Structures are given as C-alpha cells and as structure tokens.
GROMACS .gro file of C-alpha atoms in nm:
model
   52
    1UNK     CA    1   3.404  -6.514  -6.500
    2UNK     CA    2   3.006  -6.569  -6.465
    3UNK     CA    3   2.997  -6.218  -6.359
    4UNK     CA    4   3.151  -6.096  -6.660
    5UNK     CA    5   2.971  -6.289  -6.864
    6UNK     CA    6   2.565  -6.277  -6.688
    7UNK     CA    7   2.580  -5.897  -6.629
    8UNK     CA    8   2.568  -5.781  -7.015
    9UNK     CA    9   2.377  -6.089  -7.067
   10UNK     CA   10   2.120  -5.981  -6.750
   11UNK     CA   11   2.113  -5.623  -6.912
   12UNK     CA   12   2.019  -5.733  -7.257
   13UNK     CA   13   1.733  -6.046  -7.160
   14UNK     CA   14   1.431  -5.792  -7.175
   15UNK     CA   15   1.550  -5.651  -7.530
   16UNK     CA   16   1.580  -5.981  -7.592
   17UNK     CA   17   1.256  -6.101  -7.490
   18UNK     CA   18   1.117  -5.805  -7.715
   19UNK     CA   19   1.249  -5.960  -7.990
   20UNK     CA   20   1.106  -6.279  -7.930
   21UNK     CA   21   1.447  -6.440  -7.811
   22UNK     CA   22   1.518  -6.620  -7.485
   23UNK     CA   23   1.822  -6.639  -7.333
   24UNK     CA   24   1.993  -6.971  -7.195
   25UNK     CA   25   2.365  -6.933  -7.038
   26UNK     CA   26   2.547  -7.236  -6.898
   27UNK     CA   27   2.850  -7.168  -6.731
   28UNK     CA   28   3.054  -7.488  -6.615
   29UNK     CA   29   3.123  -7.549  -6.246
   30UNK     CA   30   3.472  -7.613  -6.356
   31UNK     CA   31   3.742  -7.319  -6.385
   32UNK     CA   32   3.718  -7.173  -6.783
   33UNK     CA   33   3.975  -6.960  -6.872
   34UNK     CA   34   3.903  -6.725  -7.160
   35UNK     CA   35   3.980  -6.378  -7.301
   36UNK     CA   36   3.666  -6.202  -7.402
   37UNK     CA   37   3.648  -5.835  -7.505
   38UNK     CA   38   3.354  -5.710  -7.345
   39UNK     CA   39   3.324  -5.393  -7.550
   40UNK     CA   40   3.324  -5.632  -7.819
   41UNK     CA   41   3.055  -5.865  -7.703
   42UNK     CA   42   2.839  -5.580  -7.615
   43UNK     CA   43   2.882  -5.453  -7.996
   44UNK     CA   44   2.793  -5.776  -8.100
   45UNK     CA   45   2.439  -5.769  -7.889
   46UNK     CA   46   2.383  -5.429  -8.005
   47UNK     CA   47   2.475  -5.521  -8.365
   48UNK     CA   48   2.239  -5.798  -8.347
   49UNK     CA   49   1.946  -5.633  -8.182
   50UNK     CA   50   1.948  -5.392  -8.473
   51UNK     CA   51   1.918  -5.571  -8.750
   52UNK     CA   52   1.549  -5.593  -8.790
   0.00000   0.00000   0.00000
C-alpha cells in the first residue's frame, strides 16, 4: 500500500512545493486495508493544484 500511496504523492511534492505546500505522509507500520481509486486521488491533486 505505501507504494500506491508515495508514488502520486512523490510525483506531485515539487508542484507542491511551488505552491508553497509541503507534504507530510505517515503510513502505519501496521497492515491498513483500504480501497482508494487512484484515478480519483490523482483528480483530486490536479483539481486542487488548479485552483489558484
């Protein structure tokens, strides 16, 4: 699961930083089970990002 969640996150940190936003993740040692759309996450960062 971190992989699925750092990579978009990893891709996104220097628009972020551009924007003046930092980026903290904290992903438990312990097994998390979730369903997350990707797509849909990435939308959301894009979506975001955009509105300046």
């Amino acid at each position: 699961m971190a992989e699925t969640i750092l990579s978009p996150v990893e891709e996104y940190t220097p628009i972020f930083k551009n924007h003046g936003l930092s980026v903290k993740v904290n992903i438990p040692d312990d097994a998390v089970f979730m369903s997350i759309d990707i797509e849909k996450m990435i939308r959301g960062f894009d979506n975001l990002l955009s509105n300046e």
